[in-house]
Amino acid sequence: MPSKALHALIAVGTGRYADPWHPFAETAAAADEILRADGFDVTVDDDVDHALAHLDDVDLLVVAAGDPWRNAPEGTADPVPYRDAAASAGLARALDAGIGILALHAATASLRDYPQYREAIGGEWTAGTSWHPPIGPATIPVADATHPVTAGLETIELFDELYSDLVVDPGAVVLVKHEIDGVSHPIVWAREQPVRAVVSAFGHDARAYESPTLRTLIRQAARWAASAD
């Protein structure tokens, strides 16, 4: 009897998780196609908080969403956290059960109302510090090809934004990093505590996902994060 397919849920940035720069529906569709082609059972939810509340029996949470605090009311000195009780409880249950996480691009700044997400992914985009050069073609060397996420890859060749000066926690394993003016900038990393999580800060729009090497990385990242054995 064939084994049961792994179940991925893609949380897509709309509403307070949307922004003017990122076509989240487009990049979520690319991730959906990659995962389905690899045998995943995929659910797509364009209500992020609803998705977090419904993670039971989900093996992999894929976050393709932006920073909700950017949508704080005009004139608000500091963002007012909006923490949905059902979403917070659902995410906590899923993390306790060992769900995997794959955070894509602007997801490095997402789910700010749920600090357990930030802890799980092991890094973030920091407003006022993190940045990126203009979008364009790039060839980025793989820093660690021994990890299952980057196995078989020497470089990532794509058309994309290269996030820079991201915060990466000491417990994360940096897998891909790019260099600007002699300074290295981690852009893909993985960690195994408290759950398996992979951050791929690649993927501004669908053009990035036309890259065979990025598609391989996403496929391997999803499979590794979702399979805790």
Short mmCIF file of N, CA and C in Angstrom, two decimals, residues 108 110-124:
data_model
loop_
_atom_site.label_atom_id
_atom_site.label_comp_id
_atom_site.label_asym_id
_atom_site.label_seq_id
_atom_site.Cartn_x
_atom_site.Cartn_y
_atom_site.Cartn_z
N THR A 108 9.90 36.28 5.79
CA THR A 108 10.88 36.63 6.82
C THR A 108 10.41 37.79 7.68
N SER A 110 6.90 38.17 8.23
CA SER A 110 5.47 37.91 8.41
C SER A 110 5.16 37.31 9.78
N LEU A 111 3.86 37.16 10.04
CA LEU A 111 3.35 36.54 11.28
C LEU A 111 3.94 37.19 12.53
N ARG A 112 4.12 38.50 12.50
CA ARG A 112 4.76 39.17 13.63
C ARG A 112 3.93 39.12 14.91
N ASP A 113 2.64 38.87 14.78
CA ASP A 113 1.80 38.76 15.97
C ASP A 113 1.95 37.42 16.68
N TYR A 114 2.69 36.51 16.06
CA TYR A 114 2.84 35.15 16.60
C TYR A 114 4.33 34.89 16.82
N PRO A 115 4.87 35.25 17.98
CA PRO A 115 6.32 35.17 18.20
C PRO A 115 6.88 33.75 18.10
N GLN A 116 6.03 32.74 18.28
CA GLN A 116 6.53 31.38 18.15
C GLN A 116 6.95 31.07 16.71
N TYR A 117 6.37 31.77 15.74
CA TYR A 117 6.80 31.62 14.34
C TYR A 117 8.21 32.14 14.17
N ARG A 118 8.47 33.33 14.68
CA ARG A 118 9.82 33.91 14.59
C ARG A 118 10.85 33.00 15.24
N GLU A 119 10.50 32.43 16.37
CA GLU A 119 11.41 31.50 17.04
C GLU A 119 11.66 30.27 16.17
N ALA A 120 10.62 29.78 15.53
CA ALA A 120 10.74 28.56 14.74
C ALA A 120 11.61 28.76 13.50
N ILE A 121 11.48 29.90 12.81
CA ILE A 121 12.21 30.07 11.56
C ILE A 121 13.64 30.56 11.77
N GLY A 122 13.95 31.07 12.94
CA GLY A 122 15.34 31.37 13.26
C GLY A 122 15.93 32.57 12.57
N GLY A 123 15.12 33.56 12.27
CA GLY A 123 15.65 34.77 11.65
C GLY A 123 14.54 35.66 11.18
N GLU A 124 14.91 36.82 10.63
CA GLU A 124 13.87 37.75 10.18
C GLU A 124 14.46 38.87 9.34
#
